[in-house]
Amino acid sequence: MKPVIVVHGGAGRIFKEREEGCRAGVARAALRGYAVLKQGGSAVDAVEEAVRSMEDDSHFNAGCGSVLNEKGEVEMDAIIMDGKNLDSGAVSAVKCIANPIKLARLVMEKTKHMLLTDHGAHLFAQAMGIPEIPGEKLITERSRERWKKNLEPDSNPEEFQKDLGTVGAVAIDSEGNVACATSTGGLSNKMIGRVGDTACIGSGGYADNHSGATSTTGHGESIMKVVLARLILYHMEQGMSPEVAADTALDYMKTRVGGLGGVIVVNKTGEWAARFSTKQMSWATVKDDNLHYGIYAGEKHIKSVDEALASEREGF
Ligand code: GLY
């Protein structure tokens, strides 16, 4: 099987001044995940690596750069899933951790459970030797400004839903195993303790070697209502291509519950799709040693991996 990785940096609105940073961030993440696959790493290793790269990149709403809750704190959700055996691990409402996706993977591999939250997740992180970092280190000037603006009495709650960033990755490795990973700071000015779709299996992501893998982004409550990730795999099980399955499920979410979002998909034969019902979604994929990436509907840049790695230093 030829390895494939697809990543997204969140569906929603990307301001002009952030577009280049988001394009570069998803391209870098896809290249890192692909390097893992080319060295014989598993799909799970690759999606973790790609998501970690975006958690460390302050352009995205995950890890450093996460949006803030109503109290002005970062609270993050993450999930990872292995399509070989349907194992998955997730964390919700975690604070003061640089890479929630790593903790989600430890939940998958070192516990009998699938989701740890808040205080329990922190106790587990300590037991696993994951360093705690000051919450301030995850907060950017942009997320603080956004939080303050949303607190103003005339702020429009609809605005909460426009920056719907979340990061995610799906991959298929040389043995035909698929995996997904998704990580987010959630919604800006969300209630303390709000858990979104990202931590919920079948909503924020799903992976099954029998069909494929998907990672979602968008309005979490809408995604949960339609169980978006599992819905896409269901459509593929009925014979749809990744692109048609993604569009069908996104259309359903829009018409049924008025929700917007985006998805990345890979099927068990390595066909892939990156589709969204929002105005923009940053995405990238590497297949056959070629990097494809874009932000707007219809936008697709293509470079060979060698060319992309050479241009990485100057920016994409
Ligand atoms: N999709 C991210 C969230 O709503 O939390």
PDB file of C-alpha atoms and ligand atoms in Angstrom:
ATOM      1  CA  MET A   1       0.000   0.000   0.000  1.00  0.00           C
ATOM      2  CA  LYS A   2       1.296   3.479  -0.874  1.00  0.00           C
ATOM      3  CA  PRO A   3       1.214   5.653   2.256  1.00  0.00           C
ATOM      4  CA  VAL A   4      -1.044   8.733   2.288  1.00  0.00           C
ATOM      5  CA  ILE A   5      -1.551  11.476   4.861  1.00  0.00           C
ATOM      6  CA  VAL A   6      -4.162  14.256   4.863  1.00  0.00           C
ATOM      7  CA  VAL A   7      -4.311  17.061   7.452  1.00  0.00           C
ATOM      8  CA  HIS A   8      -6.571  20.025   8.207  1.00  0.00           C
ATOM      9  CA  GLY A   9      -5.946  23.176  10.221  1.00  0.00           C
ATOM     10  CA  GLY A  10      -9.609  23.979  10.835  1.00  0.00           C
ATOM     11  CA  ALA A  11     -12.659  25.064   8.851  1.00  0.00           C
ATOM     12  CA  GLY A  12     -14.114  28.545   9.284  1.00  0.00           C
ATOM     13  CA  ARG A  13     -12.769  32.009   8.583  1.00  0.00           C
ATOM     14  CA  ILE A  14      -9.069  32.600   8.027  1.00  0.00           C
ATOM     15  CA  PHE A  15      -8.098  36.265   7.964  1.00  0.00           C
ATOM     16  CA  LYS A  16      -5.861  37.363   5.050  1.00  0.00           C
ATOM     17  CA  GLU A  17      -2.890  38.076   7.286  1.00  0.00           C
ATOM     18  CA  ARG A  18      -2.983  34.506   8.625  1.00  0.00           C
ATOM     19  CA  GLU A  19      -3.464  32.679   5.330  1.00  0.00           C
ATOM     20  CA  GLU A  20       0.215  32.133   4.518  1.00  0.00           C
ATOM     21  CA  GLY A  21       0.973  30.923   8.040  1.00  0.00           C
ATOM     22  CA  CYS A  22      -1.912  28.452   7.884  1.00  0.00           C
ATOM     23  CA  ARG A  23      -0.866  27.148   4.447  1.00  0.00           C
ATOM     24  CA  ALA A  24       2.691  26.674   5.687  1.00  0.00           C
ATOM     25  CA  GLY A  25       1.491  25.051   8.928  1.00  0.00           C
ATOM     26  CA  VAL A  26      -0.641  22.394   7.245  1.00  0.00           C
ATOM     27  CA  ALA A  27       2.008  21.719   4.584  1.00  0.00           C
ATOM     28  CA  ARG A  28       4.664  21.246   7.282  1.00  0.00           C
ATOM     29  CA  ALA A  29       2.396  18.947   9.301  1.00  0.00           C
ATOM     30  CA  ALA A  30       1.604  16.789   6.254  1.00  0.00           C
ATOM     31  CA  LEU A  31       5.296  16.521   5.350  1.00  0.00           C
ATOM     32  CA  ARG A  32       6.174  15.477   8.910  1.00  0.00           C
ATOM     33  CA  GLY A  33       3.466  12.842   9.003  1.00  0.00           C
ATOM     34  CA  TYR A  34       4.487  11.567   5.565  1.00  0.00           C
ATOM     35  CA  ALA A  35       8.142  11.286   6.642  1.00  0.00           C
ATOM     36  CA  VAL A  36       6.994   9.004   9.470  1.00  0.00           C
ATOM     37  CA  LEU A  37       5.066   6.830   6.994  1.00  0.00           C
ATOM     38  CA  LYS A  38       7.992   6.680   4.539  1.00  0.00           C
ATOM     39  CA  GLN A  39      10.292   5.508   7.331  1.00  0.00           C
ATOM     40  CA  GLY A  40       7.926   2.603   7.970  1.00  0.00           C
ATOM     41  CA  GLY A  41       6.035   4.226  10.857  1.00  0.00           C
ATOM     42  CA  SER A  42       2.414   3.338  11.497  1.00  0.00           C
ATOM     43  CA  ALA A  43      -0.623   5.416  10.568  1.00  0.00           C
ATOM     44  CA  VAL A  44      -1.097   6.126  14.300  1.00  0.00           C
ATOM     45  CA  ASP A  45       2.498   7.423  14.581  1.00  0.00           C
ATOM     46  CA  ALA A  46       1.985   9.615  11.505  1.00  0.00           C
ATOM     47  CA  VAL A  47      -1.277  11.254  12.582  1.00  0.00           C
ATOM     48  CA  GLU A  48       0.126  11.945  16.063  1.00  0.00           C
ATOM     49  CA  GLU A  49       3.228  13.567  14.548  1.00  0.00           C
ATOM     50  CA  ALA A  50       1.175  15.719  12.157  1.00  0.00           C
ATOM     51  CA  VAL A  51      -1.218  16.902  14.863  1.00  0.00           C
ATOM     52  CA  ARG A  52       1.612  17.641  17.294  1.00  0.00           C
ATOM     53  CA  SER A  53       3.184  19.851  14.649  1.00  0.00           C
ATOM     54  CA  MET A  54      -0.034  21.919  14.432  1.00  0.00           C
ATOM     55  CA  GLU A  55      -0.539  21.969  18.232  1.00  0.00           C
ATOM     56  CA  ASP A  56       2.913  23.590  18.450  1.00  0.00           C
ATOM     57  CA  ASP A  57       2.023  26.144  15.740  1.00  0.00           C
ATOM     58  CA  SER A  58       0.218  29.187  17.132  1.00  0.00           C
ATOM     59  CA  HIS A  59      -1.676  29.749  13.856  1.00  0.00           C
ATOM     60  CA  PHE A  60      -4.117  27.014  14.862  1.00  0.00           C
ATOM     61  CA  ASN A  61      -6.793  26.578  17.516  1.00  0.00           C
ATOM     62  CA  ALA A  62      -5.111  23.639  19.266  1.00  0.00           C
ATOM     63  CA  GLY A  63      -2.289  23.424  21.798  1.00  0.00           C
ATOM     64  CA  CYS A  64      -0.492  26.790  21.717  1.00  0.00           C
ATOM     65  CA  GLY A  65      -2.940  29.165  19.995  1.00  0.00           C
ATOM     66  CA  SER A  66      -6.091  27.604  21.444  1.00  0.00           C
ATOM     67  CA  VAL A  67      -9.068  29.895  21.964  1.00  0.00           C
ATOM     68  CA  LEU A  68     -10.074  30.751  25.548  1.00  0.00           C
ATOM     69  CA  ASN A  69     -13.089  29.723  27.598  1.00  0.00           C
ATOM     70  CA  GLU A  70     -15.407  32.204  29.359  1.00  0.00           C
ATOM     71  CA  LYS A  71     -12.896  32.502  32.210  1.00  0.00           C
ATOM     72  CA  GLY A  72     -10.011  33.309  29.859  1.00  0.00           C
ATOM     73  CA  GLU A  73      -8.348  29.895  30.154  1.00  0.00           C
ATOM     74  CA  VAL A  74      -7.321  27.279  27.599  1.00  0.00           C
ATOM     75  CA  GLU A  75      -9.281  23.997  27.865  1.00  0.00           C
ATOM     76  CA  MET A  76      -8.490  21.462  25.147  1.00  0.00           C
ATOM     77  CA  ASP A  77      -9.988  18.252  23.713  1.00  0.00           C
ATOM     78  CA  ALA A  78      -8.243  15.598  21.596  1.00  0.00           C
ATOM     79  CA  ILE A  79      -8.833  12.120  20.156  1.00  0.00           C
ATOM     80  CA  ILE A  80      -6.777   9.482  18.353  1.00  0.00           C
ATOM     81  CA  MET A  81      -8.033   6.228  16.816  1.00  0.00           C
ATOM     82  CA  ASP A  82      -6.388   3.138  15.355  1.00  0.00           C
ATOM     83  CA  GLY A  83      -8.380   1.584  12.499  1.00  0.00           C
ATOM     84  CA  LYS A  84      -6.703  -1.800  12.923  1.00  0.00           C
ATOM     85  CA  ASN A  85      -8.533  -2.754  16.124  1.00  0.00           C
ATOM     86  CA  LEU A  86     -10.896   0.242  16.703  1.00  0.00           C
ATOM     87  CA  ASP A  87      -8.907   1.254  19.786  1.00  0.00           C
ATOM     88  CA  SER A  88      -9.140   4.935  20.601  1.00  0.00           C
ATOM     89  CA  GLY A  89      -8.112   7.364  23.317  1.00  0.00           C
ATOM     90  CA  ALA A  90      -9.365  10.852  24.099  1.00  0.00           C
ATOM     91  CA  VAL A  91      -8.998  13.656  26.607  1.00  0.00           C
ATOM     92  CA  SER A  92     -11.320  16.566  27.297  1.00  0.00           C
ATOM     93  CA  ALA A  93     -11.103  19.894  29.139  1.00  0.00           C
ATOM     94  CA  VAL A  94      -7.350  19.544  29.707  1.00  0.00           C
ATOM     95  CA  LYS A  95      -5.215  22.534  30.653  1.00  0.00           C
ATOM     96  CA  CYS A  96      -1.487  23.252  30.970  1.00  0.00           C
ATOM     97  CA  ILE A  97      -0.356  20.520  28.553  1.00  0.00           C
ATOM     98  CA  ALA A  98       1.478  21.328  25.327  1.00  0.00           C
ATOM     99  CA  ASN A  99       0.308  18.306  23.325  1.00  0.00           C
ATOM    100  CA  PRO A 100      -3.117  16.868  24.237  1.00  0.00           C
ATOM    101  CA  ILE A 101      -2.822  14.427  21.322  1.00  0.00           C
ATOM    102  CA  LYS A 102       0.082  12.696  23.053  1.00  0.00           C
ATOM    103  CA  LEU A 103      -2.011  12.323  26.197  1.00  0.00           C
ATOM    104  CA  ALA A 104      -4.926  10.944  24.134  1.00  0.00           C
ATOM    105  CA  ARG A 105      -2.573   8.342  22.664  1.00  0.00           C
ATOM    106  CA  LEU A 106      -1.421   7.351  26.151  1.00  0.00           C
ATOM    107  CA  VAL A 107      -5.079   6.952  27.193  1.00  0.00           C
ATOM    108  CA  MET A 108      -5.483   4.605  24.206  1.00  0.00           C
ATOM    109  CA  GLU A 109      -2.346   2.593  24.891  1.00  0.00           C
ATOM    110  CA  LYS A 110      -1.905   2.623  28.675  1.00  0.00           C
ATOM    111  CA  THR A 111      -5.441   2.500  30.112  1.00  0.00           C
ATOM    112  CA  LYS A 112      -8.528   0.320  29.829  1.00  0.00           C
ATOM    113  CA  HIS A 113     -10.576   3.450  29.116  1.00  0.00           C
ATOM    114  CA  MET A 114     -11.243   5.615  26.093  1.00  0.00           C
ATOM    115  CA  LEU A 115     -11.795   9.127  27.487  1.00  0.00           C
ATOM    116  CA  LEU A 116     -10.319  10.909  30.498  1.00  0.00           C
ATOM    117  CA  THR A 117     -11.420  14.394  31.436  1.00  0.00           C
ATOM    118  CA  ASP A 118     -10.230  17.448  33.389  1.00  0.00           C
ATOM    119  CA  HIS A 119      -8.760  16.523  36.804  1.00  0.00           C
ATOM    120  CA  GLY A 120      -8.544  12.784  36.072  1.00  0.00           C
ATOM    121  CA  ALA A 121      -6.756  13.476  32.803  1.00  0.00           C
ATOM    122  CA  HIS A 122      -4.262  15.643  34.692  1.00  0.00           C
ATOM    123  CA  LEU A 123      -3.585  12.980  37.279  1.00  0.00           C
ATOM    124  CA  PHE A 124      -2.975  10.533  34.447  1.00  0.00           C
ATOM    125  CA  ALA A 125      -0.669  13.018  32.671  1.00  0.00           C
ATOM    126  CA  GLN A 126       1.373  13.364  35.867  1.00  0.00           C
ATOM    127  CA  ALA A 127       1.560   9.594  36.261  1.00  0.00           C
ATOM    128  CA  MET A 128       2.805   9.327  32.657  1.00  0.00           C
ATOM    129  CA  GLY A 129       5.474  11.983  33.255  1.00  0.00           C
ATOM    130  CA  ILE A 130       3.926  14.546  30.884  1.00  0.00           C
ATOM    131  CA  PRO A 131       5.264  17.928  31.974  1.00  0.00           C
ATOM    132  CA  GLU A 132       2.769  20.545  33.114  1.00  0.00           C
ATOM    133  CA  ILE A 133       3.374  23.964  31.571  1.00  0.00           C
ATOM    134  CA  PRO A 134       2.012  27.355  32.693  1.00  0.00           C
ATOM    135  CA  GLY A 135      -1.411  27.892  31.041  1.00  0.00           C
ATOM    136  CA  GLU A 136      -0.152  31.314  29.889  1.00  0.00           C
ATOM    137  CA  LYS A 137       2.281  29.596  27.534  1.00  0.00           C
ATOM    138  CA  LEU A 138      -0.630  28.319  25.437  1.00  0.00           C
ATOM    139  CA  ILE A 139      -2.277  31.755  25.171  1.00  0.00           C
ATOM    140  CA  THR A 140      -1.490  34.023  22.226  1.00  0.00           C
ATOM    141  CA  GLU A 141      -2.167  37.738  21.908  1.00  0.00           C
ATOM    142  CA  ARG A 142      -4.750  36.933  19.241  1.00  0.00           C
ATOM    143  CA  SER A 143      -6.735  34.514  21.400  1.00  0.00           C
ATOM    144  CA  ARG A 144      -6.725  36.953  24.333  1.00  0.00           C
ATOM    145  CA  GLU A 145      -7.931  39.796  22.090  1.00  0.00           C
ATOM    146  CA  ARG A 146     -10.645  37.571  20.683  1.00  0.00           C
ATOM    147  CA  TRP A 147     -11.794  36.580  24.171  1.00  0.00           C
ATOM    148  CA  LYS A 148     -11.952  40.207  25.316  1.00  0.00           C
ATOM    149  CA  LYS A 149     -13.913  41.219  22.228  1.00  0.00           C
ATOM    150  CA  ASN A 150     -16.438  38.448  22.837  1.00  0.00           C
ATOM    151  CA  LEU A 151     -16.964  39.717  26.400  1.00  0.00           C
ATOM    152  CA  GLU A 152     -18.095  43.134  25.150  1.00  0.00           C
ATOM    153  CA  PRO A 153     -21.829  43.642  25.753  1.00  0.00           C
ATOM    154  CA  ASP A 154     -22.561  44.238  22.042  1.00  0.00           C
ATOM    155  CA  SER A 155     -20.618  41.186  20.832  1.00  0.00           C
ATOM    156  CA  ASN A 156     -22.540  38.862  18.526  1.00  0.00           C
ATOM    157  CA  PRO A 157     -22.696  35.246  19.772  1.00  0.00           C
ATOM    158  CA  GLU A 158     -22.781  34.158  16.115  1.00  0.00           C
ATOM    159  CA  GLU A 159     -19.206  35.407  15.911  1.00  0.00           C
ATOM    160  CA  PHE A 160     -18.213  32.577  18.262  1.00  0.00           C
ATOM    161  CA  GLN A 161     -18.904  30.199  15.450  1.00  0.00           C
ATOM    162  CA  LYS A 162     -16.914  31.831  12.698  1.00  0.00           C
ATOM    163  CA  ASP A 163     -13.406  30.893  13.823  1.00  0.00           C
ATOM    164  CA  LEU A 164     -13.993  27.173  13.899  1.00  0.00           C
ATOM    165  CA  GLY A 165     -10.395  26.051  13.859  1.00  0.00           C
ATOM    166  CA  THR A 166      -9.394  22.604  15.071  1.00  0.00           C
ATOM    167  CA  VAL A 167      -6.566  20.486  13.694  1.00  0.00           C
ATOM    168  CA  GLY A 168      -6.638  16.917  12.474  1.00  0.00           C
ATOM    169  CA  ALA A 169      -4.944  14.215  10.424  1.00  0.00           C
ATOM    170  CA  VAL A 170      -5.845  10.917   8.776  1.00  0.00           C
ATOM    171  CA  ALA A 171      -3.410   8.426   7.272  1.00  0.00           C
ATOM    172  CA  ILE A 172      -3.010   5.024   5.701  1.00  0.00           C
ATOM    173  CA  ASP A 173       0.334   3.267   6.152  1.00  0.00           C
ATOM    174  CA  SER A 174       2.229   0.774   3.994  1.00  0.00           C
ATOM    175  CA  GLU A 175       0.442  -2.119   5.724  1.00  0.00           C
ATOM    176  CA  GLY A 176      -2.989  -0.690   4.923  1.00  0.00           C
ATOM    177  CA  ASN A 177      -3.780   0.414   8.473  1.00  0.00           C
ATOM    178  CA  VAL A 178      -5.688   3.684   8.850  1.00  0.00           C
ATOM    179  CA  ALA A 179      -5.781   6.140  11.769  1.00  0.00           C
ATOM    180  CA  CYS A 180      -7.164   9.551  12.681  1.00  0.00           C
ATOM    181  CA  ALA A 181      -6.242  12.246  15.202  1.00  0.00           C
ATOM    182  CA  THR A 182      -8.006  15.525  16.058  1.00  0.00           C
ATOM    183  CA  SER A 183      -7.135  18.253  18.594  1.00  0.00           C
ATOM    184  CA  THR A 184      -8.770  21.572  19.513  1.00  0.00           C
ATOM    185  CA  GLY A 185      -9.171  24.444  21.931  1.00  0.00           C
ATOM    186  CA  GLY A 186     -12.903  24.282  21.116  1.00  0.00           C
ATOM    187  CA  LEU A 187     -15.146  27.328  20.825  1.00  0.00           C
ATOM    188  CA  SER A 188     -14.115  30.810  21.864  1.00  0.00           C
ATOM    189  CA  ASN A 189     -15.717  31.921  25.187  1.00  0.00           C
ATOM    190  CA  LYS A 190     -17.276  28.473  25.684  1.00  0.00           C
ATOM    191  CA  MET A 191     -18.628  27.571  29.106  1.00  0.00           C
ATOM    192  CA  ILE A 192     -16.144  26.092  31.557  1.00  0.00           C
ATOM    193  CA  GLY A 193     -16.321  22.322  31.226  1.00  0.00           C
ATOM    194  CA  ARG A 194     -17.872  22.374  27.741  1.00  0.00           C
ATOM    195  CA  VAL A 195     -16.742  19.283  25.837  1.00  0.00           C
ATOM    196  CA  GLY A 196     -17.068  19.413  22.072  1.00  0.00           C
ATOM    197  CA  ASP A 197     -17.153  16.921  19.255  1.00  0.00           C
ATOM    198  CA  THR A 198     -13.390  16.462  19.096  1.00  0.00           C
ATOM    199  CA  ALA A 199     -13.197  14.239  22.181  1.00  0.00           C
ATOM    200  CA  CYS A 200     -16.217  12.159  21.128  1.00  0.00           C
ATOM    201  CA  ILE A 201     -15.561   9.017  19.103  1.00  0.00           C
ATOM    202  CA  GLY A 202     -17.536   9.077  15.850  1.00  0.00           C
ATOM    203  CA  SER A 203     -17.930  12.865  15.936  1.00  0.00           C
ATOM    204  CA  GLY A 204     -14.407  14.355  16.021  1.00  0.00           C
ATOM    205  CA  GLY A 205     -12.928  11.370  14.214  1.00  0.00           C
ATOM    206  CA  TYR A 206     -13.247   7.717  13.373  1.00  0.00           C
ATOM    207  CA  ALA A 207     -10.951   5.108  11.834  1.00  0.00           C
ATOM    208  CA  ASP A 208     -11.715   1.588  10.658  1.00  0.00           C
ATOM    209  CA  ASN A 209      -9.476  -0.458   8.355  1.00  0.00           C
ATOM    210  CA  HIS A 210     -12.629  -1.908   6.767  1.00  0.00           C
ATOM    211  CA  SER A 211     -13.576   1.488   5.277  1.00  0.00           C
ATOM    212  CA  GLY A 212     -11.165   4.378   6.072  1.00  0.00           C
ATOM    213  CA  ALA A 213     -10.543   7.259   8.436  1.00  0.00           C
ATOM    214  CA  THR A 214     -11.871  10.778   8.892  1.00  0.00           C
ATOM    215  CA  SER A 215     -11.197  13.821  11.080  1.00  0.00           C
ATOM    216  CA  THR A 216     -13.723  16.650  11.396  1.00  0.00           C
ATOM    217  CA  THR A 217     -13.713  20.372  12.145  1.00  0.00           C
ATOM    218  CA  GLY A 218     -16.497  22.905  12.575  1.00  0.00           C
ATOM    219  CA  HIS A 219     -19.328  23.666  14.950  1.00  0.00           C
ATOM    220  CA  GLY A 220     -18.956  20.940  17.579  1.00  0.00           C
ATOM    221  CA  GLU A 221     -22.565  20.749  18.737  1.00  0.00           C
ATOM    222  CA  SER A 222     -23.744  20.313  15.116  1.00  0.00           C
ATOM    223  CA  ILE A 223     -21.073  17.690  14.445  1.00  0.00           C
ATOM    224  CA  MET A 224     -22.188  15.740  17.526  1.00  0.00           C
ATOM    225  CA  LYS A 225     -25.856  15.872  16.502  1.00  0.00           C
ATOM    226  CA  VAL A 226     -25.116  14.097  13.222  1.00  0.00           C
ATOM    227  CA  VAL A 227     -22.092  12.045  14.460  1.00  0.00           C
ATOM    228  CA  LEU A 228     -20.295  13.371  11.403  1.00  0.00           C
ATOM    229  CA  ALA A 229     -17.157  11.217  11.257  1.00  0.00           C
ATOM    230  CA  ARG A 230     -19.020   7.916  11.564  1.00  0.00           C
ATOM    231  CA  LEU A 231     -21.669   9.135   9.103  1.00  0.00           C
ATOM    232  CA  ILE A 232     -18.986   9.656   6.452  1.00  0.00           C
ATOM    233  CA  LEU A 233     -17.612   6.147   6.959  1.00  0.00           C
ATOM    234  CA  TYR A 234     -21.140   4.772   6.783  1.00  0.00           C
ATOM    235  CA  HIS A 235     -21.583   6.443   3.377  1.00  0.00           C
ATOM    236  CA  MET A 236     -18.273   4.944   2.208  1.00  0.00           C
ATOM    237  CA  GLU A 237     -19.392   1.522   3.407  1.00  0.00           C
ATOM    238  CA  GLN A 238     -22.400   1.971   1.094  1.00  0.00           C
ATOM    239  CA  GLY A 239     -20.022   2.486  -1.835  1.00  0.00           C
ATOM    240  CA  MET A 240     -19.490   6.257  -1.992  1.00  0.00           C
ATOM    241  CA  SER A 241     -16.070   7.750  -2.744  1.00  0.00           C
ATOM    242  CA  PRO A 242     -14.435   9.806   0.040  1.00  0.00           C
ATOM    243  CA  GLU A 243     -15.369  13.043  -1.771  1.00  0.00           C
ATOM    244  CA  VAL A 244     -19.031  12.156  -2.309  1.00  0.00           C
ATOM    245  CA  ALA A 245     -19.341  10.724   1.220  1.00  0.00           C
ATOM    246  CA  ALA A 246     -17.840  13.898   2.705  1.00  0.00           C
ATOM    247  CA  ASP A 247     -20.083  16.222   0.673  1.00  0.00           C
ATOM    248  CA  THR A 248     -23.198  14.149   1.406  1.00  0.00           C
ATOM    249  CA  ALA A 249     -22.548  14.210   5.160  1.00  0.00           C
ATOM    250  CA  LEU A 250     -21.662  17.931   5.217  1.00  0.00           C
ATOM    251  CA  ASP A 251     -24.833  18.740   3.235  1.00  0.00           C
ATOM    252  CA  TYR A 252     -26.870  16.705   5.704  1.00  0.00           C
ATOM    253  CA  MET A 253     -25.351  18.578   8.671  1.00  0.00           C
ATOM    254  CA  LYS A 254     -26.137  21.915   6.996  1.00  0.00           C
ATOM    255  CA  THR A 255     -29.725  21.123   6.047  1.00  0.00           C
ATOM    256  CA  ARG A 256     -30.650  19.075   9.128  1.00  0.00           C
ATOM    257  CA  VAL A 257     -29.122  21.170  11.927  1.00  0.00           C
ATOM    258  CA  GLY A 258     -27.760  24.292  10.193  1.00  0.00           C
ATOM    259  CA  GLY A 259     -24.141  23.402  11.013  1.00  0.00           C
ATOM    260  CA  LEU A 260     -21.042  24.199   8.977  1.00  0.00           C
ATOM    261  CA  GLY A 261     -17.699  22.451   9.018  1.00  0.00           C
ATOM    262  CA  GLY A 262     -15.040  20.534   7.149  1.00  0.00           C
ATOM    263  CA  VAL A 263     -13.600  17.038   6.944  1.00  0.00           C
ATOM    264  CA  ILE A 264     -10.591  15.127   5.703  1.00  0.00           C
ATOM    265  CA  VAL A 265     -10.993  11.528   4.607  1.00  0.00           C
ATOM    266  CA  VAL A 266      -8.884   8.613   3.395  1.00  0.00           C
ATOM    267  CA  ASN A 267     -10.408   5.301   2.339  1.00  0.00           C
ATOM    268  CA  LYS A 268      -8.940   1.811   2.601  1.00  0.00           C
ATOM    269  CA  THR A 269      -7.502   2.029  -0.931  1.00  0.00           C
ATOM    270  CA  GLY A 270      -5.769   5.368  -0.307  1.00  0.00           C
ATOM    271  CA  GLU A 271      -8.244   7.683  -2.095  1.00  0.00           C
ATOM    272  CA  TRP A 272      -8.569  10.920  -0.153  1.00  0.00           C
ATOM    273  CA  ALA A 273     -10.705  14.070   0.140  1.00  0.00           C
ATOM    274  CA  ALA A 274     -10.586  17.435   1.928  1.00  0.00           C
ATOM    275  CA  ARG A 275     -14.053  19.056   1.793  1.00  0.00           C
ATOM    276  CA  PHE A 276     -15.761  21.918   3.647  1.00  0.00           C
ATOM    277  CA  SER A 277     -19.036  23.845   3.782  1.00  0.00           C
ATOM    278  CA  THR A 278     -17.405  26.907   5.388  1.00  0.00           C
ATOM    279  CA  LYS A 279     -15.721  29.612   3.306  1.00  0.00           C
ATOM    280  CA  GLN A 280     -12.262  28.258   4.053  1.00  0.00           C
ATOM    281  CA  MET A 281     -10.383  25.315   5.513  1.00  0.00           C
ATOM    282  CA  SER A 282      -6.617  24.933   5.511  1.00  0.00           C
ATOM    283  CA  TRP A 283      -5.656  21.439   4.394  1.00  0.00           C
ATOM    284  CA  ALA A 284      -2.726  19.496   2.932  1.00  0.00           C
ATOM    285  CA  THR A 285      -2.035  15.979   1.752  1.00  0.00           C
ATOM    286  CA  VAL A 286       0.978  13.963   0.619  1.00  0.00           C
ATOM    287  CA  LYS A 287       0.578  10.989  -1.693  1.00  0.00           C
ATOM    288  CA  ASP A 288       2.997   9.561  -4.292  1.00  0.00           C
ATOM    289  CA  ASP A 289       5.693  11.958  -2.985  1.00  0.00           C
ATOM    290  CA  ASN A 290       3.607  14.991  -3.979  1.00  0.00           C
ATOM    291  CA  LEU A 291       2.299  17.632  -1.593  1.00  0.00           C
ATOM    292  CA  HIS A 292      -1.108  19.208  -2.349  1.00  0.00           C
ATOM    293  CA  TYR A 293      -2.460  22.047  -0.216  1.00  0.00           C
ATOM    294  CA  GLY A 294      -4.942  24.898  -0.152  1.00  0.00           C
ATOM    295  CA  ILE A 295      -7.398  27.035   1.810  1.00  0.00           C
ATOM    296  CA  TYR A 296     -10.231  28.138  -0.513  1.00  0.00           C
ATOM    297  CA  ALA A 297     -12.650  25.872  -2.397  1.00  0.00           C
ATOM    298  CA  GLY A 298     -10.978  24.967  -5.678  1.00  0.00           C
ATOM    299  CA  GLU A 299      -7.517  26.127  -4.578  1.00  0.00           C
ATOM    300  CA  LYS A 300      -4.865  23.447  -4.933  1.00  0.00           C
ATOM    301  CA  HIS A 301      -1.087  23.962  -5.000  1.00  0.00           C
ATOM    302  CA  ILE A 302       1.068  20.983  -5.933  1.00  0.00           C
ATOM    303  CA  LYS A 303       4.773  20.476  -5.227  1.00  0.00           C
ATOM    304  CA  SER A 304       7.002  17.451  -5.076  1.00  0.00           C
ATOM    305  CA  VAL A 305       8.039  16.526  -1.542  1.00  0.00           C
ATOM    306  CA  ASP A 306      11.676  17.396  -2.365  1.00  0.00           C
ATOM    307  CA  GLU A 307      10.673  20.807  -3.706  1.00  0.00           C
ATOM    308  CA  ALA A 308       8.410  21.413  -0.700  1.00  0.00           C
ATOM    309  CA  LEU A 309      11.121  20.458   1.805  1.00  0.00           C
ATOM    310  CA  ALA A 310      13.566  22.775   0.046  1.00  0.00           C
ATOM    311  CA  SER A 311      11.087  25.661   0.050  1.00  0.00           C
ATOM    312  CA  GLU A 312      10.035  25.026   3.673  1.00  0.00           C
ATOM    313  CA  ARG A 313      12.878  27.188   4.915  1.00  0.00           C
ATOM    314  CA  GLU A 314      11.668  30.208   2.908  1.00  0.00           C
ATOM    315  CA  GLY A 315       7.961  29.485   3.487  1.00  0.00           C
ATOM    316  CA  PHE A 316       5.538  27.735   1.176  1.00  0.00           C
TER     317      PHE A 316
HETATM  318  N1  GLY B   1     -15.049  21.351  16.509  1.00  0.00           N
HETATM  319  C1  GLY B   1     -14.436  21.917  17.628  1.00  0.00           C
HETATM  320  C2  GLY B   1     -15.367  22.254  18.691  1.00  0.00           C
HETATM  321  O1  GLY B   1     -16.477  22.677  18.448  1.00  0.00           O
HETATM  322  O2  GLY B   1     -14.997  22.100  19.810  1.00  0.00           O
END
